Amino acid sequence: GVDALLARVRAAGGTVVATGGCFDLLHAGHVATLRAARGLGDCLVVCINSDDSVRRLKGPSRPLVTAEDRARVLEALEFVDAVVVFEEDTPAEVLDRLRPDVWAKGGDYAGADLPEAAVLQTWGGQAVVLPYLDGHSTTALVERSRV
């Protein structure tokens, strides 16, 4: 499981990187962000919102893909080492359990503005913002497909 993976990486002196999101309809922007996140350390754990969490955040018509299937697709990527599903609206609780060295987030945040920055500080984790590929967002894809 993920706990054994993290223990192995840490025992070898490695860096644990985590990232999070809905990852509903995996697209090129997600892949670029995940690849970049994996490059920041020795293993990448992707924390994904549960179906209920996605519904609360994005509305009743989402997710388009179940958490089980989203996890399967992510796990198939060579640069993703593990996937964890969380039920809450934010990844704060799962982060507190995993305690990654680096929390990588795609988007337009300044690092200190990340909602997770405060929880990371409790164990000295670092927030890193990775720029999005322009024009790639599942919400934008869904909107375009409805036209």
PDB file of C-alpha atoms in Angstrom:
ATOM      1  CA  GLY A   1       0.000   0.000   0.000  1.00  0.00           C
ATOM      2  CA  VAL A   2       0.850   3.677  -0.019  1.00  0.00           C
ATOM      3  CA  ASP A   3       2.171   3.649   3.576  1.00  0.00           C
ATOM      4  CA  ALA A   4       4.715   0.920   2.747  1.00  0.00           C
ATOM      5  CA  LEU A   5       5.768   2.810  -0.396  1.00  0.00           C
ATOM      6  CA  LEU A   6       6.342   6.028   1.569  1.00  0.00           C
ATOM      7  CA  ALA A   7       8.276   4.145   4.259  1.00  0.00           C
ATOM      8  CA  ARG A   8      10.584   2.627   1.592  1.00  0.00           C
ATOM      9  CA  VAL A   9      11.188   5.991  -0.110  1.00  0.00           C
ATOM     10  CA  ARG A  10      11.892   7.726   3.208  1.00  0.00           C
ATOM     11  CA  ALA A  11      14.185   4.905   4.431  1.00  0.00           C
ATOM     12  CA  ALA A  12      16.260   5.423   1.270  1.00  0.00           C
ATOM     13  CA  GLY A  13      16.482   9.173   1.972  1.00  0.00           C
ATOM     14  CA  GLY A  14      14.117   9.986  -0.871  1.00  0.00           C
ATOM     15  CA  THR A  15      11.671  12.841  -1.371  1.00  0.00           C
ATOM     16  CA  VAL A  16       7.922  12.179  -1.303  1.00  0.00           C
ATOM     17  CA  VAL A  17       5.853  14.370  -3.626  1.00  0.00           C
ATOM     18  CA  ALA A  18       2.068  14.552  -3.518  1.00  0.00           C
ATOM     19  CA  THR A  19      -0.405  16.365  -5.711  1.00  0.00           C
ATOM     20  CA  GLY A  20      -4.161  16.485  -5.796  1.00  0.00           C
ATOM     21  CA  GLY A  21      -7.254  17.238  -7.781  1.00  0.00           C
ATOM     22  CA  CYS A  22     -10.348  15.762  -9.358  1.00  0.00           C
ATOM     23  CA  PHE A  23      -8.623  14.488 -12.530  1.00  0.00           C
ATOM     24  CA  ASP A  24     -12.014  14.021 -14.200  1.00  0.00           C
ATOM     25  CA  LEU A  25     -11.277  13.317 -17.890  1.00  0.00           C
ATOM     26  CA  LEU A  26      -7.486  13.127 -17.810  1.00  0.00           C
ATOM     27  CA  HIS A  27      -6.034  15.510 -20.427  1.00  0.00           C
ATOM     28  CA  ALA A  28      -2.647  16.760 -21.667  1.00  0.00           C
ATOM     29  CA  GLY A  29      -2.529  19.509 -19.033  1.00  0.00           C
ATOM     30  CA  HIS A  30      -2.928  16.954 -16.240  1.00  0.00           C
ATOM     31  CA  VAL A  31      -0.243  14.721 -17.756  1.00  0.00           C
ATOM     32  CA  ALA A  32       2.249  17.598 -18.049  1.00  0.00           C
ATOM     33  CA  THR A  33       1.592  18.692 -14.452  1.00  0.00           C
ATOM     34  CA  LEU A  34       1.882  15.141 -13.092  1.00  0.00           C
ATOM     35  CA  ARG A  35       5.126  14.511 -14.993  1.00  0.00           C
ATOM     36  CA  ALA A  36       6.579  17.776 -13.662  1.00  0.00           C
ATOM     37  CA  ALA A  37       5.440  16.922 -10.121  1.00  0.00           C
ATOM     38  CA  ARG A  38       7.161  13.506 -10.269  1.00  0.00           C
ATOM     39  CA  GLY A  39      10.349  15.286 -11.331  1.00  0.00           C
ATOM     40  CA  LEU A  40      10.418  17.085  -7.964  1.00  0.00           C
ATOM     41  CA  GLY A  41      11.136  13.909  -5.993  1.00  0.00           C
ATOM     42  CA  ASP A  42      11.450  10.147  -5.798  1.00  0.00           C
ATOM     43  CA  CYS A  43       7.802   9.105  -5.712  1.00  0.00           C
ATOM     44  CA  LEU A  44       4.495  10.750  -6.595  1.00  0.00           C
ATOM     45  CA  VAL A  45       1.257  10.153  -4.720  1.00  0.00           C
ATOM     46  CA  VAL A  46      -1.845  11.575  -6.420  1.00  0.00           C
ATOM     47  CA  CYS A  47      -4.668  12.482  -4.020  1.00  0.00           C
ATOM     48  CA  ILE A  48      -8.012  12.527  -5.833  1.00  0.00           C
ATOM     49  CA  ASN A  49     -11.388  13.792  -4.701  1.00  0.00           C
ATOM     50  CA  SER A  50     -14.035  11.121  -4.152  1.00  0.00           C
ATOM     51  CA  ASP A  51     -17.156  11.199  -6.339  1.00  0.00           C
ATOM     52  CA  ASP A  52     -19.160  12.897  -3.557  1.00  0.00           C
ATOM     53  CA  SER A  53     -16.416  15.465  -3.039  1.00  0.00           C
ATOM     54  CA  VAL A  54     -16.305  16.251  -6.784  1.00  0.00           C
ATOM     55  CA  ARG A  55     -20.102  16.666  -6.819  1.00  0.00           C
ATOM     56  CA  ARG A  56     -19.941  19.137  -3.925  1.00  0.00           C
ATOM     57  CA  LEU A  57     -17.154  21.125  -5.615  1.00  0.00           C
ATOM     58  CA  LYS A  58     -18.187  20.971  -9.292  1.00  0.00           C
ATOM     59  CA  GLY A  59     -21.937  20.331  -9.270  1.00  0.00           C
ATOM     60  CA  PRO A  60     -24.376  17.426  -9.693  1.00  0.00           C
ATOM     61  CA  SER A  61     -23.348  16.556 -13.270  1.00  0.00           C
ATOM     62  CA  ARG A  62     -19.775  15.736 -12.191  1.00  0.00           C
ATOM     63  CA  PRO A  63     -17.686  13.679 -12.020  1.00  0.00           C
ATOM     64  CA  LEU A  64     -17.973  12.276 -15.518  1.00  0.00           C
ATOM     65  CA  VAL A  65     -15.643   9.408 -14.522  1.00  0.00           C
ATOM     66  CA  THR A  66     -15.902   7.484 -11.222  1.00  0.00           C
ATOM     67  CA  ALA A  67     -13.119   7.749  -8.628  1.00  0.00           C
ATOM     68  CA  GLU A  68     -12.307   4.065  -9.147  1.00  0.00           C
ATOM     69  CA  ASP A  69     -11.785   4.615 -12.885  1.00  0.00           C
ATOM     70  CA  ARG A  70      -9.948   7.927 -12.376  1.00  0.00           C
ATOM     71  CA  ALA A  71      -7.578   6.128  -9.972  1.00  0.00           C
ATOM     72  CA  ARG A  72      -7.039   3.265 -12.467  1.00  0.00           C
ATOM     73  CA  VAL A  73      -6.140   5.663 -15.283  1.00  0.00           C
ATOM     74  CA  LEU A  74      -3.744   7.645 -13.063  1.00  0.00           C
ATOM     75  CA  GLU A  75      -2.091   4.476 -11.743  1.00  0.00           C
ATOM     76  CA  ALA A  76      -1.382   3.436 -15.334  1.00  0.00           C
ATOM     77  CA  LEU A  77       0.912   6.448 -15.815  1.00  0.00           C
ATOM     78  CA  GLU A  78       4.572   5.495 -15.317  1.00  0.00           C
ATOM     79  CA  PHE A  79       5.289   8.663 -13.295  1.00  0.00           C
ATOM     80  CA  VAL A  80       2.467   8.058 -10.773  1.00  0.00           C
ATOM     81  CA  ASP A  81       3.513   5.766  -7.923  1.00  0.00           C
ATOM     82  CA  ALA A  82       0.260   5.660  -5.937  1.00  0.00           C
ATOM     83  CA  VAL A  83      -3.261   7.115  -5.873  1.00  0.00           C
ATOM     84  CA  VAL A  84      -5.248   7.932  -2.724  1.00  0.00           C
ATOM     85  CA  VAL A  85      -8.958   8.878  -2.784  1.00  0.00           C
ATOM     86  CA  PHE A  86     -10.159  11.387  -0.183  1.00  0.00           C
ATOM     87  CA  GLU A  87     -13.746  12.169   0.840  1.00  0.00           C
ATOM     88  CA  GLU A  88     -13.272  15.703   2.188  1.00  0.00           C
ATOM     89  CA  ASP A  89     -13.564  18.901   0.145  1.00  0.00           C
ATOM     90  CA  THR A  90      -9.871  19.663   0.678  1.00  0.00           C
ATOM     91  CA  PRO A  91      -6.860  17.335   0.860  1.00  0.00           C
ATOM     92  CA  ALA A  92      -5.785  18.687   4.290  1.00  0.00           C
ATOM     93  CA  GLU A  93      -6.587  15.450   6.173  1.00  0.00           C
ATOM     94  CA  VAL A  94      -4.959  13.125   3.647  1.00  0.00           C
ATOM     95  CA  LEU A  95      -1.916  15.417   3.555  1.00  0.00           C
ATOM     96  CA  ASP A  96      -1.648  15.243   7.331  1.00  0.00           C
ATOM     97  CA  ARG A  97      -1.637  11.435   7.057  1.00  0.00           C
ATOM     98  CA  LEU A  98       0.844  11.232   4.141  1.00  0.00           C
ATOM     99  CA  ARG A  99       3.054  14.182   5.220  1.00  0.00           C
ATOM    100  CA  PRO A 100       4.741  14.648   1.832  1.00  0.00           C
ATOM    101  CA  ASP A 101       7.979  16.610   1.547  1.00  0.00           C
ATOM    102  CA  VAL A 102       6.516  18.467  -1.436  1.00  0.00           C
ATOM    103  CA  TRP A 103       2.906  19.336  -2.328  1.00  0.00           C
ATOM    104  CA  ALA A 104       2.800  20.152  -6.038  1.00  0.00           C
ATOM    105  CA  LYS A 105      -0.239  21.959  -7.383  1.00  0.00           C
ATOM    106  CA  GLY A 106      -1.004  22.957 -10.945  1.00  0.00           C
ATOM    107  CA  GLY A 107      -2.462  26.397 -11.439  1.00  0.00           C
ATOM    108  CA  ASP A 108      -2.239  30.073 -10.861  1.00  0.00           C
ATOM    109  CA  TYR A 109      -1.579  30.161  -7.120  1.00  0.00           C
ATOM    110  CA  ALA A 110       1.285  31.907  -5.423  1.00  0.00           C
ATOM    111  CA  GLY A 111       2.744  29.172  -3.188  1.00  0.00           C
ATOM    112  CA  ALA A 112       1.793  30.839   0.086  1.00  0.00           C
ATOM    113  CA  ASP A 113      -1.797  31.303  -1.134  1.00  0.00           C
ATOM    114  CA  LEU A 114      -2.358  27.590  -1.541  1.00  0.00           C
ATOM    115  CA  PRO A 115      -5.066  26.500   0.904  1.00  0.00           C
ATOM    116  CA  GLU A 116      -2.839  23.571   1.899  1.00  0.00           C
ATOM    117  CA  ALA A 117       0.193  25.741   2.771  1.00  0.00           C
ATOM    118  CA  ALA A 118      -0.759  26.034   6.465  1.00  0.00           C
ATOM    119  CA  VAL A 119      -1.121  22.268   6.999  1.00  0.00           C
ATOM    120  CA  LEU A 120       2.209  21.635   5.202  1.00  0.00           C
ATOM    121  CA  GLN A 121       3.996  23.960   7.615  1.00  0.00           C
ATOM    122  CA  THR A 122       3.180  21.677  10.561  1.00  0.00           C
ATOM    123  CA  TRP A 123       5.841  19.149   9.374  1.00  0.00           C
ATOM    124  CA  GLY A 124       7.966  21.391   7.145  1.00  0.00           C
ATOM    125  CA  GLY A 125       6.455  20.327   3.821  1.00  0.00           C
ATOM    126  CA  GLN A 126       6.954  22.644   0.870  1.00  0.00           C
ATOM    127  CA  ALA A 127       4.306  23.861  -1.586  1.00  0.00           C
ATOM    128  CA  VAL A 128       5.305  24.123  -5.244  1.00  0.00           C
ATOM    129  CA  VAL A 129       3.057  25.605  -7.927  1.00  0.00           C
ATOM    130  CA  LEU A 130       3.417  24.139 -11.411  1.00  0.00           C
ATOM    131  CA  PRO A 131       2.098  26.247 -14.303  1.00  0.00           C
ATOM    132  CA  TYR A 132      -0.854  24.845 -16.243  1.00  0.00           C
ATOM    133  CA  LEU A 133      -0.657  24.204 -19.952  1.00  0.00           C
ATOM    134  CA  ASP A 134      -2.795  26.966 -21.425  1.00  0.00           C
ATOM    135  CA  GLY A 135      -6.270  25.985 -22.497  1.00  0.00           C
ATOM    136  CA  HIS A 136      -6.392  22.598 -20.790  1.00  0.00           C
ATOM    137  CA  SER A 137      -9.099  22.235 -18.170  1.00  0.00           C
ATOM    138  CA  THR A 138     -11.725  19.538 -17.803  1.00  0.00           C
ATOM    139  CA  THR A 139     -14.369  22.161 -16.995  1.00  0.00           C
ATOM    140  CA  ALA A 140     -13.491  24.026 -20.212  1.00  0.00           C
ATOM    141  CA  LEU A 141     -13.604  20.741 -22.175  1.00  0.00           C
ATOM    142  CA  VAL A 142     -17.046  19.935 -20.729  1.00  0.00           C
ATOM    143  CA  GLU A 143     -18.311  23.451 -21.545  1.00  0.00           C
ATOM    144  CA  ARG A 144     -16.998  23.225 -25.126  1.00  0.00           C
ATOM    145  CA  SER A 145     -18.577  19.799 -25.625  1.00  0.00           C
ATOM    146  CA  ARG A 146     -22.016  21.201 -24.718  1.00  0.00           C
ATOM    147  CA  VAL A 147     -21.950  23.843 -27.469  1.00  0.00           C
TER     148      VAL A 147
END
